[in-house]
């Protein structure tokens, strides 16, 4: 798999949500997170010599020769293209030390908004979102025989195993998953953006777009950007870098600090900013160079962006979306409290397998469920201290409500899958094709996280009678409650 860099989460194109459960103005939804793509060229031999190895396609050889002519690679370059288990990758020509520079690509060969602005269509794209302008640029340059990047385009894949390219039959295997909702939402979003771009830019400017541009072309460009756009360079939020996209991902790499923007020689007689990549691992000659695409992505995001998943259980996640209902009689007060503590009307919480619940989840749950005799905590008197109170159980009714709603939501979500965890485990023992293996892995991972969430709140339900609630804590603070919870005495009405 010739896989590359992903745009960081901050450059994600879409956020979409689907409601799972709603009760008493208490909304519990599954977030379809913003996501990013991958899985190109396939072959099955190891590389010996680039010029003589018949397993390396002529297109790759021509691409490498172009990089030589551009001064990007030379006899001193410590890596070369190779056929690897993932497809196409970069293989070490010699022993490489950890943090040793393995490639450098001058800025004049980067594909980014600056390249678009300097092109013939720059004036047409000035008002577009950066990713739209770069996508349109990619499509146009791929159709031009005189493009600087013509040899690069010939080694790019037409599609990957990303779920945006799956057939309807293949998508059925994702039934019940958040990934399915995300995929459908992304596809609809891309189609709408293309239709608008077609009407406003492409059709009125046939002089610049003489060749027909189809929706498939646009999905190709979108996929290239989702899988290959790199966004961690200084002042660069969206940049595609030829040659860098031959480097594959490995879970063994546990750091993302391997790419830099430096100033240096960009040819025999020129200087430029360079994309510089260091190997995060020590390598022996003949071993493949790997990087880490993104430590924060869950398997659903990896599947959407690149077309693969990891067996690592830490990549299994489920996103809960909590929302303060506009029909809640205390909506304004609750929203004010949420915003004062870094949240909003809607809040997203990523639950990762075998990790504690994320900070803020329980307080936000208690806030959303707050009502009845607990509503006095919403008064302005408590405005500066209420979040601290919400960090702990408020009342038995409040805690019981959040436990019941979350558990019912988990059961509802689990019922949406067409297989059980046990059935998925058995399937994983068989010889699955790559896309079915992704589907089985993602849905099994989501179900395990949902079962974990349900178990956490089941245990909380069992502890309801042993918990200490706000009023008891308050009485103890006032010295009116003993260690065993007994009320010592006094006129309590003045305190509540």
GROMACS .gro file of C-alpha atoms in nm:
model
  496
    1UNK     CA    1   0.000   0.000   0.000
    2UNK     CA    2   0.161   0.320  -0.110
    3UNK     CA    3   0.028   0.534   0.165
    4UNK     CA    4   0.108   0.884   0.268
    5UNK     CA    5   0.029   1.173   0.497
    6UNK     CA    6  -0.310   1.265   0.628
    7UNK     CA    7  -0.449   1.608   0.686
    8UNK     CA    8  -0.468   1.665   1.060
    9UNK     CA    9  -0.801   1.659   1.236
   10UNK     CA   10  -0.803   2.038   1.234
   11UNK     CA   11  -0.831   2.031   0.854
   12UNK     CA   12  -1.118   1.787   0.843
   13UNK     CA   13  -1.380   1.865   0.581
   14UNK     CA   14  -1.698   1.740   0.747
   15UNK     CA   15  -1.870   1.678   1.077
   16UNK     CA   16  -2.199   1.487   1.073
   17UNK     CA   17  -2.416   1.348   1.352
   18UNK     CA   18  -2.690   1.092   1.379
   19UNK     CA   19  -2.921   1.076   1.681
   20UNK     CA   20  -2.934   0.741   1.854
   21UNK     CA   21  -3.152   0.808   2.155
   22UNK     CA   22  -3.351   1.090   2.305
   23UNK     CA   23  -3.540   1.099   2.634
   24UNK     CA   24  -3.698   1.386   2.832
   25UNK     CA   25  -3.508   1.652   2.645
   26UNK     CA   26  -3.189   1.454   2.713
   27UNK     CA   27  -3.029   1.386   2.376
   28UNK     CA   28  -2.771   1.113   2.333
   29UNK     CA   29  -2.623   1.092   1.985
   30UNK     CA   30  -2.344   0.917   1.802
   31UNK     CA   31  -2.108   1.159   1.638
   32UNK     CA   32  -1.996   1.085   1.288
   33UNK     CA   33  -1.654   1.237   1.337
   34UNK     CA   34  -1.463   1.447   1.088
   35UNK     CA   35  -1.242   1.211   0.900
   36UNK     CA   36  -0.971   1.171   0.635
   37UNK     CA   37  -0.806   0.796   0.279
   38UNK     CA   38  -0.560   0.544   0.140
   39UNK     CA   39  -0.464   0.215  -0.036
   40UNK     CA   40  -0.292   0.229  -0.369
   41UNK     CA   41  -0.066   0.019  -0.588
   42UNK     CA   42  -0.044  -0.356  -0.539
   43UNK     CA   43   0.235  -0.598  -0.628
   44UNK     CA   44   0.411  -0.887  -0.459
   45UNK     CA   45   0.789  -0.897  -0.505
   46UNK     CA   46   1.079  -0.726  -0.331
   47UNK     CA   47   1.297  -0.472  -0.509
   48UNK     CA   48   1.647  -0.549  -0.633
   49UNK     CA   49   1.743  -0.275  -0.881
   50UNK     CA   50   1.502  -0.001  -0.984
   51UNK     CA   51   1.609  -0.015  -1.349
   52UNK     CA   52   1.607  -0.394  -1.383
   53UNK     CA   53   1.338  -0.515  -1.141
   54UNK     CA   54   1.036  -0.605  -1.355
   55UNK     CA   55   0.809  -0.582  -1.047
   56UNK     CA   56   0.849  -0.204  -1.053
   57UNK     CA   57   0.613  -0.058  -1.312
   58UNK     CA   58   0.745   0.160  -1.594
   59UNK     CA   59   0.540   0.447  -1.452
   60UNK     CA   60   0.724   0.428  -1.120
   61UNK     CA   61   1.060   0.409  -1.294
   62UNK     CA   62   0.973   0.713  -1.505
   63UNK     CA   63   0.856   0.897  -1.194
   64UNK     CA   64   1.188   0.822  -1.021
   65UNK     CA   65   1.381   0.939  -1.325
   66UNK     CA   66   1.183   1.264  -1.318
   67UNK     CA   67   1.280   1.313  -0.953
   68UNK     CA   68   1.644   1.263  -1.054
   69UNK     CA   69   1.615   1.522  -1.329
   70UNK     CA   70   1.459   1.764  -1.082
   71UNK     CA   71   1.749   1.713  -0.845
   72UNK     CA   72   1.527   1.560  -0.575
   73UNK     CA   73   1.701   1.221  -0.571
   74UNK     CA   74   2.056   1.122  -0.659
   75UNK     CA   75   2.303   0.840  -0.607
   76UNK     CA   76   2.333   0.957  -0.248
   77UNK     CA   77   1.960   0.919  -0.176
   78UNK     CA   78   1.936   0.644   0.090
   79UNK     CA   79   1.602   0.505  -0.028
   80UNK     CA   80   1.433   0.383  -0.346
   81UNK     CA   81   1.085   0.260  -0.444
   82UNK     CA   82   1.016  -0.102  -0.364
   83UNK     CA   83   0.733  -0.352  -0.386
   84UNK     CA   84   0.634  -0.429  -0.027
   85UNK     CA   85   0.349  -0.616   0.144
   86UNK     CA   86   0.140  -0.296   0.150
   87UNK     CA   87   0.195  -0.240  -0.224
   88UNK     CA   88   0.451   0.025  -0.309
   89UNK     CA   89   0.684   0.178  -0.051
   90UNK     CA   90   1.028   0.320   0.010
   91UNK     CA   91   1.307   0.074   0.091
   92UNK     CA   92   1.641   0.154   0.254
   93UNK     CA   93   1.945   0.121   0.025
   94UNK     CA   94   2.177   0.121   0.326
   95UNK     CA   95   2.160   0.108   0.703
   96UNK     CA   96   1.970   0.416   0.823
   97UNK     CA   97   1.996   0.561   1.172
   98UNK     CA   98   1.700   0.686   1.370
   99UNK     CA   99   1.624   1.052   1.278
  100UNK     CA  100   1.846   1.033   0.968
  101UNK     CA  101   1.712   1.234   0.672
  102UNK     CA  102   1.577   0.997   0.406
  103UNK     CA  103   1.426   1.243   0.158
  104UNK     CA  104   1.391   1.612   0.081
  105UNK     CA  105   1.148   1.765  -0.168
  106UNK     CA  106   1.174   2.133  -0.274
  107UNK     CA  107   0.872   2.359  -0.238
  108UNK     CA  108   0.855   2.421  -0.614
  109UNK     CA  109   0.723   2.064  -0.648
  110UNK     CA  110   0.465   2.087  -0.371
  111UNK     CA  111   0.097   2.094  -0.467
  112UNK     CA  112  -0.076   2.344  -0.238
  113UNK     CA  113  -0.290   2.662  -0.249
  114UNK     CA  114   0.021   2.863  -0.347
  115UNK     CA  115   0.067   2.643  -0.654
  116UNK     CA  116  -0.299   2.698  -0.743
  117UNK     CA  117  -0.272   3.075  -0.697
  118UNK     CA  118   0.029   3.088  -0.931
  119UNK     CA  119  -0.146   2.885  -1.203
  120UNK     CA  120  -0.381   2.987  -1.484
  121UNK     CA  121  -0.685   2.906  -1.269
  122UNK     CA  122  -0.558   3.098  -0.968
  123UNK     CA  123  -0.796   3.392  -1.019
  124UNK     CA  124  -1.092   3.155  -1.057
  125UNK     CA  125  -1.013   2.976  -0.731
  126UNK     CA  126  -0.949   3.278  -0.511
  127UNK     CA  127  -1.281   3.258  -0.330
  128UNK     CA  128  -1.289   2.880  -0.287
  129UNK     CA  129  -1.210   2.675   0.020
  130UNK     CA  130  -0.843   2.572  -0.003
  131UNK     CA  131  -0.920   2.204  -0.046
  132UNK     CA  132  -1.163   2.274  -0.331
  133UNK     CA  133  -0.910   2.484  -0.519
  134UNK     CA  134  -0.637   2.220  -0.477
  135UNK     CA  135  -0.878   1.941  -0.579
  136UNK     CA  136  -0.971   2.129  -0.896
  137UNK     CA  137  -0.603   2.196  -0.964
  138UNK     CA  138  -0.519   1.826  -0.926
  139UNK     CA  139  -0.790   1.725  -1.174
  140UNK     CA  140  -0.683   1.986  -1.429
  141UNK     CA  141  -0.311   1.909  -1.400
  142UNK     CA  142  -0.372   1.536  -1.436
  143UNK     CA  143  -0.535   1.596  -1.775
  144UNK     CA  144  -0.249   1.813  -1.907
  145UNK     CA  145   0.039   1.652  -2.094
  146UNK     CA  146   0.260   1.953  -2.018
  147UNK     CA  147   0.201   1.944  -1.642
  148UNK     CA  148   0.510   1.960  -1.424
  149UNK     CA  149   0.365   1.672  -1.224
  150UNK     CA  150   0.253   1.449  -1.514
  151UNK     CA  151   0.484   1.163  -1.413
  152UNK     CA  152   0.369   1.190  -1.054
  153UNK     CA  153   0.002   1.160  -1.149
  154UNK     CA  154   0.074   0.836  -1.334
  155UNK     CA  155   0.179   0.662  -1.013
  156UNK     CA  156  -0.120   0.779  -0.810
  157UNK     CA  157  -0.400   0.526  -0.752
  158UNK     CA  158  -0.744   0.563  -0.906
  159UNK     CA  159  -0.904   0.457  -0.579
  160UNK     CA  160  -0.820   0.287  -0.251
  161UNK     CA  161  -0.999   0.068   0.002
  162UNK     CA  162  -1.133   0.383   0.167
  163UNK     CA  163  -1.501   0.336   0.243
  164UNK     CA  164  -1.596   0.626   0.013
  165UNK     CA  165  -1.517   0.392  -0.278
  166UNK     CA  166  -1.712   0.091  -0.149
  167UNK     CA  167  -2.011  -0.049  -0.337
  168UNK     CA  168  -2.358  -0.052  -0.180
  169UNK     CA  169  -2.318  -0.424  -0.112
  170UNK     CA  170  -1.986  -0.367   0.064
  171UNK     CA  171  -2.131  -0.082   0.270
  172UNK     CA  172  -2.402  -0.316   0.400
  173UNK     CA  173  -2.127  -0.481   0.606
  174UNK     CA  174  -2.098  -0.155   0.799
  175UNK     CA  175  -2.463  -0.161   0.907
  176UNK     CA  176  -2.505   0.000   1.248
  177UNK     CA  177  -2.159   0.158   1.258
  178UNK     CA  178  -2.076   0.524   1.293
  179UNK     CA  179  -1.841   0.473   1.000
  180UNK     CA  180  -2.135   0.401   0.768
  181UNK     CA  181  -2.306   0.727   0.863
  182UNK     CA  182  -1.980   0.914   0.823
  183UNK     CA  183  -1.913   0.761   0.482
  184UNK     CA  184  -2.259   0.840   0.349
  185UNK     CA  185  -2.238   1.192   0.488
  186UNK     CA  186  -1.897   1.250   0.329
  187UNK     CA  187  -2.012   1.118  -0.009
  188UNK     CA  188  -2.317   1.344  -0.005
  189UNK     CA  189  -2.103   1.639   0.096
  190UNK     CA  190  -1.849   1.578  -0.181
  191UNK     CA  191  -2.124   1.540  -0.442
  192UNK     CA  192  -2.288   1.867  -0.336
  193UNK     CA  193  -1.955   2.051  -0.344
  194UNK     CA  194  -1.885   1.916  -0.692
  195UNK     CA  195  -2.223   2.023  -0.828
  196UNK     CA  196  -2.172   2.374  -0.695
  197UNK     CA  197  -1.816   2.389  -0.830
  198UNK     CA  198  -1.933   2.261  -1.167
  199UNK     CA  199  -2.200   2.530  -1.200
  200UNK     CA  200  -1.995   2.820  -1.067
  201UNK     CA  201  -1.642   2.748  -1.195
  202UNK     CA  202  -1.604   2.458  -1.436
  203UNK     CA  203  -1.884   2.503  -1.692
  204UNK     CA  204  -1.856   2.885  -1.721
  205UNK     CA  205  -1.479   2.855  -1.786
  206UNK     CA  206  -1.441   2.589  -2.055
  207UNK     CA  207  -1.133   2.768  -2.182
  208UNK     CA  208  -0.950   2.648  -1.871
  209UNK     CA  209  -1.134   2.317  -1.844
  210UNK     CA  210  -1.164   2.184  -2.202
  211UNK     CA  211  -1.179   1.820  -2.087
  212UNK     CA  212  -1.502   1.706  -1.916
  213UNK     CA  213  -1.472   1.674  -1.538
  214UNK     CA  214  -1.687   1.405  -1.379
  215UNK     CA  215  -1.797   1.330  -1.024
  216UNK     CA  216  -1.556   1.033  -1.029
  217UNK     CA  217  -1.272   1.273  -1.109
  218UNK     CA  218  -1.373   1.485  -0.812
  219UNK     CA  219  -1.389   1.185  -0.579
  220UNK     CA  220  -1.042   1.087  -0.699
  221UNK     CA  221  -0.904   1.431  -0.608
  222UNK     CA  222  -1.090   1.430  -0.276
  223UNK     CA  223  -0.941   1.090  -0.195
  224UNK     CA  224  -0.591   1.206  -0.282
  225UNK     CA  225  -0.623   1.502  -0.049
  226UNK     CA  226  -0.775   1.305   0.236
  227UNK     CA  227  -0.496   1.049   0.223
  228UNK     CA  228  -0.198   1.251   0.107
  229UNK     CA  229  -0.240   1.609   0.216
  230UNK     CA  230   0.014   1.694   0.482
  231UNK     CA  231  -0.070   1.968   0.731
  232UNK     CA  232   0.199   1.972   0.996
  233UNK     CA  233   0.453   2.194   0.820
  234UNK     CA  234   0.503   2.557   0.917
  235UNK     CA  235   0.233   2.774   0.755
  236UNK     CA  236   0.110   2.476   0.550
  237UNK     CA  237  -0.242   2.347   0.612
  238UNK     CA  238  -0.288   2.156   0.286
  239UNK     CA  239   0.006   2.033   0.081
  240UNK     CA  240   0.065   1.723  -0.132
  241UNK     CA  241   0.431   1.627  -0.167
  242UNK     CA  242   0.543   1.391  -0.447
  243UNK     CA  243   0.771   1.108  -0.327
  244UNK     CA  244   0.669   1.157   0.037
  245UNK     CA  245   0.352   0.966  -0.047
  246UNK     CA  246   0.546   0.644  -0.108
  247UNK     CA  247   0.603   0.602   0.266
  248UNK     CA  248   0.376   0.361   0.449
  249UNK     CA  249   0.230   0.364   0.799
  250UNK     CA  250   0.337   0.140   1.083
  251UNK     CA  251   0.192   0.105   1.431
  252UNK     CA  252   0.549   0.045   1.553
  253UNK     CA  253   0.617   0.415   1.502
  254UNK     CA  254   0.491   0.596   1.809
  255UNK     CA  255   0.588   0.954   1.723
  256UNK     CA  256   0.471   1.199   1.459
  257UNK     CA  257   0.779   1.422   1.483
  258UNK     CA  258   0.953   1.317   1.163
  259UNK     CA  259   0.871   1.588   0.905
  260UNK     CA  260   1.021   1.935   0.888
  261UNK     CA  261   1.032   2.239   0.664
  262UNK     CA  262   1.391   2.354   0.616
  263UNK     CA  263   1.580   2.589   0.388
  264UNK     CA  264   1.837   2.421   0.167
  265UNK     CA  265   1.965   2.326  -0.177
  266UNK     CA  266   1.679   2.248  -0.416
  267UNK     CA  267   1.902   2.168  -0.714
  268UNK     CA  268   2.253   2.224  -0.842
  269UNK     CA  269   2.225   2.602  -0.839
  270UNK     CA  270   1.908   2.681  -0.645
  271UNK     CA  271   1.786   2.716  -0.288
  272UNK     CA  272   1.432   2.671  -0.163
  273UNK     CA  273   1.224   2.557   0.130
  274UNK     CA  274   1.242   2.179   0.150
  275UNK     CA  275   1.015   1.915   0.291
  276UNK     CA  276   1.257   1.706   0.495
  277UNK     CA  277   1.165   1.364   0.631
  278UNK     CA  278   1.365   1.174   0.892
  279UNK     CA  279   1.327   0.803   0.960
  280UNK     CA  280   1.164   0.755   1.300
  281UNK     CA  281   1.320   0.406   1.323
  282UNK     CA  282   1.668   0.262   1.277
  283UNK     CA  283   1.672   0.046   0.962
  284UNK     CA  284   1.888  -0.213   0.795
  285UNK     CA  285   1.953  -0.206   0.421
  286UNK     CA  286   1.655  -0.360   0.241
  287UNK     CA  287   1.404  -0.274   0.515
  288UNK     CA  288   1.105  -0.053   0.448
  289UNK     CA  289   1.087   0.305   0.573
  290UNK     CA  290   0.777   0.368   0.785
  291UNK     CA  291   0.614   0.666   0.952
  292UNK     CA  292   0.312   0.722   1.178
  293UNK     CA  293   0.019   0.884   0.999
  294UNK     CA  294  -0.174   0.999   1.303
  295UNK     CA  295  -0.166   0.867   1.656
  296UNK     CA  296  -0.508   1.011   1.737
  297UNK     CA  297  -0.712   0.846   1.463
  298UNK     CA  298  -0.945   0.560   1.550
  299UNK     CA  299  -0.994   0.263   1.318
  300UNK     CA  300  -1.304   0.415   1.163
  301UNK     CA  301  -1.103   0.721   1.063
  302UNK     CA  302  -0.818   0.508   0.930
  303UNK     CA  303  -1.068   0.310   0.722
  304UNK     CA  304  -1.231   0.623   0.583
  305UNK     CA  305  -0.909   0.804   0.505
  306UNK     CA  306  -0.667   0.531   0.403
  307UNK     CA  307  -0.853   0.204   0.358
  308UNK     CA  308  -0.692   0.005   0.638
  309UNK     CA  309  -0.729  -0.053   1.012
  310UNK     CA  310  -0.498  -0.163   1.290
  311UNK     CA  311  -0.548  -0.469   1.512
  312UNK     CA  312  -0.446  -0.250   1.807
  313UNK     CA  313  -0.744  -0.228   2.044
  314UNK     CA  314  -0.645   0.129   2.134
  315UNK     CA  315  -0.770   0.230   1.788
  316UNK     CA  316  -1.124   0.117   1.875
  317UNK     CA  317  -1.342   0.412   1.965
  318UNK     CA  318  -1.699   0.533   1.976
  319UNK     CA  319  -1.800   0.898   1.981
  320UNK     CA  320  -2.087   1.007   2.204
  321UNK     CA  321  -2.258   1.333   2.119
  322UNK     CA  322  -2.451   1.495   2.401
  323UNK     CA  323  -2.688   1.782   2.339
  324UNK     CA  324  -2.884   2.026   2.551
  325UNK     CA  325  -3.232   2.014   2.402
  326UNK     CA  326  -3.384   2.345   2.297
  327UNK     CA  327  -3.711   2.223   2.450
  328UNK     CA  328  -3.548   2.195   2.792
  329UNK     CA  329  -3.714   2.455   3.021
  330UNK     CA  330  -3.366   2.538   3.157
  331UNK     CA  331  -3.200   2.553   2.814
  332UNK     CA  332  -3.058   2.905   2.850
  333UNK     CA  333  -2.914   2.845   3.195
  334UNK     CA  334  -2.762   2.512   3.096
  335UNK     CA  335  -2.614   2.656   2.777
  336UNK     CA  336  -2.459   2.942   2.972
  337UNK     CA  337  -2.302   2.698   3.218
  338UNK     CA  338  -2.177   2.472   2.938
  339UNK     CA  339  -2.020   2.762   2.749
  340UNK     CA  340  -1.859   2.895   3.066
  341UNK     CA  341  -1.680   2.561   3.098
  342UNK     CA  342  -1.557   2.514   2.742
  343UNK     CA  343  -1.855   2.329   2.596
  344UNK     CA  344  -2.157   2.423   2.390
  345UNK     CA  345  -2.510   2.321   2.308
  346UNK     CA  346  -2.360   2.004   2.159
  347UNK     CA  347  -2.053   1.826   2.297
  348UNK     CA  348  -1.856   1.536   2.150
  349UNK     CA  349  -1.678   1.276   2.362
  350UNK     CA  350  -1.453   1.010   2.212
  351UNK     CA  351  -1.466   0.690   2.418
  352UNK     CA  352  -1.159   0.474   2.356
  353UNK     CA  353  -1.148   0.105   2.439
  354UNK     CA  354  -0.986   0.022   2.774
  355UNK     CA  355  -0.939   0.389   2.864
  356UNK     CA  356  -1.118   0.598   3.129
  357UNK     CA  357  -1.414   0.812   3.031
  358UNK     CA  358  -1.296   1.146   2.888
  359UNK     CA  359  -1.287   1.451   3.119
  360UNK     CA  360  -1.606   1.654   3.116
  361UNK     CA  361  -1.834   1.369   3.009
  362UNK     CA  362  -1.995   1.302   3.347
  363UNK     CA  363  -2.037   1.672   3.441
  364UNK     CA  364  -2.194   1.743   3.102
  365UNK     CA  365  -2.425   1.442   3.137
  366UNK     CA  366  -2.535   1.559   3.481
  367UNK     CA  367  -2.591   1.911   3.349
  368UNK     CA  368  -2.807   1.788   3.060
  369UNK     CA  369  -3.012   1.569   3.296
  370UNK     CA  370  -3.044   1.833   3.568
  371UNK     CA  371  -3.404   1.918   3.662
  372UNK     CA  372  -3.676   1.870   3.921
  373UNK     CA  373  -3.565   1.936   4.278
  374UNK     CA  374  -3.203   1.972   4.159
  375UNK     CA  375  -3.283   2.275   3.942
  376UNK     CA  376  -3.187   2.513   4.224
  377UNK     CA  377  -2.823   2.450   4.124
  378UNK     CA  378  -2.893   2.638   3.800
  379UNK     CA  379  -2.959   2.961   3.986
  380UNK     CA  380  -2.710   3.245   3.940
  381UNK     CA  381  -2.597   3.198   4.301
  382UNK     CA  382  -2.425   2.875   4.197
  383UNK     CA  383  -2.305   2.989   3.854
  384UNK     CA  384  -1.937   3.008   3.947
  385UNK     CA  385  -1.930   2.683   4.141
  386UNK     CA  386  -2.180   2.454   3.970
  387UNK     CA  387  -1.928   2.276   3.746
  388UNK     CA  388  -1.737   2.167   4.052
  389UNK     CA  389  -2.060   2.027   4.197
  390UNK     CA  390  -2.130   1.846   3.867
  391UNK     CA  391  -1.793   1.670   3.889
  392UNK     CA  392  -1.957   1.465   4.166
  393UNK     CA  393  -2.301   1.298   4.184
  394UNK     CA  394  -2.574   1.560   4.226
  395UNK     CA  395  -2.865   1.346   4.343
  396UNK     CA  396  -2.981   0.989   4.322
  397UNK     CA  397  -3.247   1.082   4.065
  398UNK     CA  398  -2.998   1.265   3.845
  399UNK     CA  399  -2.738   0.988   3.861
  400UNK     CA  400  -2.998   0.720   3.802
  401UNK     CA  401  -3.130   0.908   3.495
  402UNK     CA  402  -2.793   0.941   3.326
  403UNK     CA  403  -2.715   0.574   3.392
  404UNK     CA  404  -3.049   0.462   3.249
  405UNK     CA  405  -3.032   0.685   2.941
  406UNK     CA  406  -2.674   0.592   2.855
  407UNK     CA  407  -2.736   0.219   2.902
  408UNK     CA  408  -3.054   0.231   2.692
  409UNK     CA  409  -2.865   0.421   2.423
  410UNK     CA  410  -2.588   0.158   2.422
  411UNK     CA  411  -2.841  -0.124   2.391
  412UNK     CA  412  -3.016   0.060   2.108
  413UNK     CA  413  -2.688   0.114   1.924
  414UNK     CA  414  -2.580  -0.249   1.971
  415UNK     CA  415  -2.912  -0.367   1.830
  416UNK     CA  416  -2.835  -0.182   1.507
  417UNK     CA  417  -2.552  -0.416   1.409
  418UNK     CA  418  -2.634  -0.730   1.211
  419UNK     CA  419  -2.368  -0.941   1.384
  420UNK     CA  420  -2.247  -0.998   1.738
  421UNK     CA  421  -1.892  -0.958   1.868
  422UNK     CA  422  -1.867  -1.338   1.885
  423UNK     CA  423  -1.972  -1.374   1.522
  424UNK     CA  424  -1.720  -1.110   1.417
  425UNK     CA  425  -1.445  -1.291   1.604
  426UNK     CA  426  -1.522  -1.611   1.413
  427UNK     CA  427  -1.519  -1.423   1.083
  428UNK     CA  428  -1.177  -1.280   1.163
  429UNK     CA  429  -1.041  -1.634   1.177
  430UNK     CA  430  -1.133  -1.688   0.810
  431UNK     CA  431  -0.966  -1.555   0.496
  432UNK     CA  432  -1.148  -1.225   0.444
  433UNK     CA  433  -1.092  -0.986   0.155
  434UNK     CA  434  -0.945  -0.650   0.255
  435UNK     CA  435  -1.271  -0.454   0.263
  436UNK     CA  436  -1.470  -0.715   0.456
  437UNK     CA  437  -1.181  -0.738   0.703
  438UNK     CA  438  -1.206  -0.361   0.755
  439UNK     CA  439  -1.583  -0.380   0.807
  440UNK     CA  440  -1.556  -0.667   1.055
  441UNK     CA  441  -1.277  -0.495   1.248
  442UNK     CA  442  -1.455  -0.161   1.272
  443UNK     CA  443  -1.794  -0.294   1.377
  444UNK     CA  444  -1.637  -0.534   1.630
  445UNK     CA  445  -1.436  -0.248   1.778
  446UNK     CA  446  -1.738  -0.020   1.807
  447UNK     CA  447  -1.941  -0.292   1.976
  448UNK     CA  448  -1.667  -0.361   2.228
  449UNK     CA  449  -1.656   0.007   2.321
  450UNK     CA  450  -2.035   0.022   2.352
  451UNK     CA  451  -2.028  -0.285   2.578
  452UNK     CA  452  -1.757  -0.116   2.784
  453UNK     CA  453  -1.965   0.202   2.821
  454UNK     CA  454  -2.269  -0.004   2.921
  455UNK     CA  455  -2.065  -0.192   3.181
  456UNK     CA  456  -1.929   0.133   3.330
  457UNK     CA  457  -2.278   0.274   3.381
  458UNK     CA  458  -2.412  -0.061   3.498
  459UNK     CA  459  -2.155  -0.052   3.778
  460UNK     CA  460  -2.260   0.305   3.857
  461UNK     CA  461  -2.623   0.191   3.888
  462UNK     CA  462  -2.519  -0.072   4.141
  463UNK     CA  463  -2.343   0.195   4.347
  464UNK     CA  464  -2.631   0.447   4.359
  465UNK     CA  465  -2.719   0.373   4.722
  466UNK     CA  466  -2.357   0.405   4.835
  467UNK     CA  467  -2.282   0.736   4.663
  468UNK     CA  468  -2.261   1.067   4.845
  469UNK     CA  469  -2.481   1.332   4.680
  470UNK     CA  470  -2.479   1.712   4.686
  471UNK     CA  471  -2.708   1.765   4.986
  472UNK     CA  472  -2.514   1.522   5.205
  473UNK     CA  473  -2.186   1.684   5.103
  474UNK     CA  474  -2.335   2.026   5.178
  475UNK     CA  475  -2.457   1.917   5.524
  476UNK     CA  476  -2.114   1.779   5.607
  477UNK     CA  477  -1.955   2.107   5.501
  478UNK     CA  478  -2.191   2.281   5.745
  479UNK     CA  479  -2.119   2.031   6.020
  480UNK     CA  480  -2.479   1.911   6.021
  481UNK     CA  481  -2.419   1.556   5.901
  482UNK     CA  482  -2.225   1.279   6.072
  483UNK     CA  483  -1.980   1.041   5.910
  484UNK     CA  484  -2.251   0.777   5.875
  485UNK     CA  485  -2.477   1.025   5.695
  486UNK     CA  486  -2.707   1.093   5.988
  487UNK     CA  487  -2.847   1.446   6.024
  488UNK     CA  488  -2.721   1.604   6.346
  489UNK     CA  489  -2.999   1.859   6.378
  490UNK     CA  490  -3.096   2.221   6.328
  491UNK     CA  491  -3.328   2.410   6.099
  492UNK     CA  492  -3.217   2.286   5.756
  493UNK     CA  493  -3.455   2.490   5.542
  494UNK     CA  494  -3.237   2.799   5.558
  495UNK     CA  495  -2.952   2.609   5.398
  496UNK     CA  496  -3.143   2.490   5.087
   0.00000   0.00000   0.00000
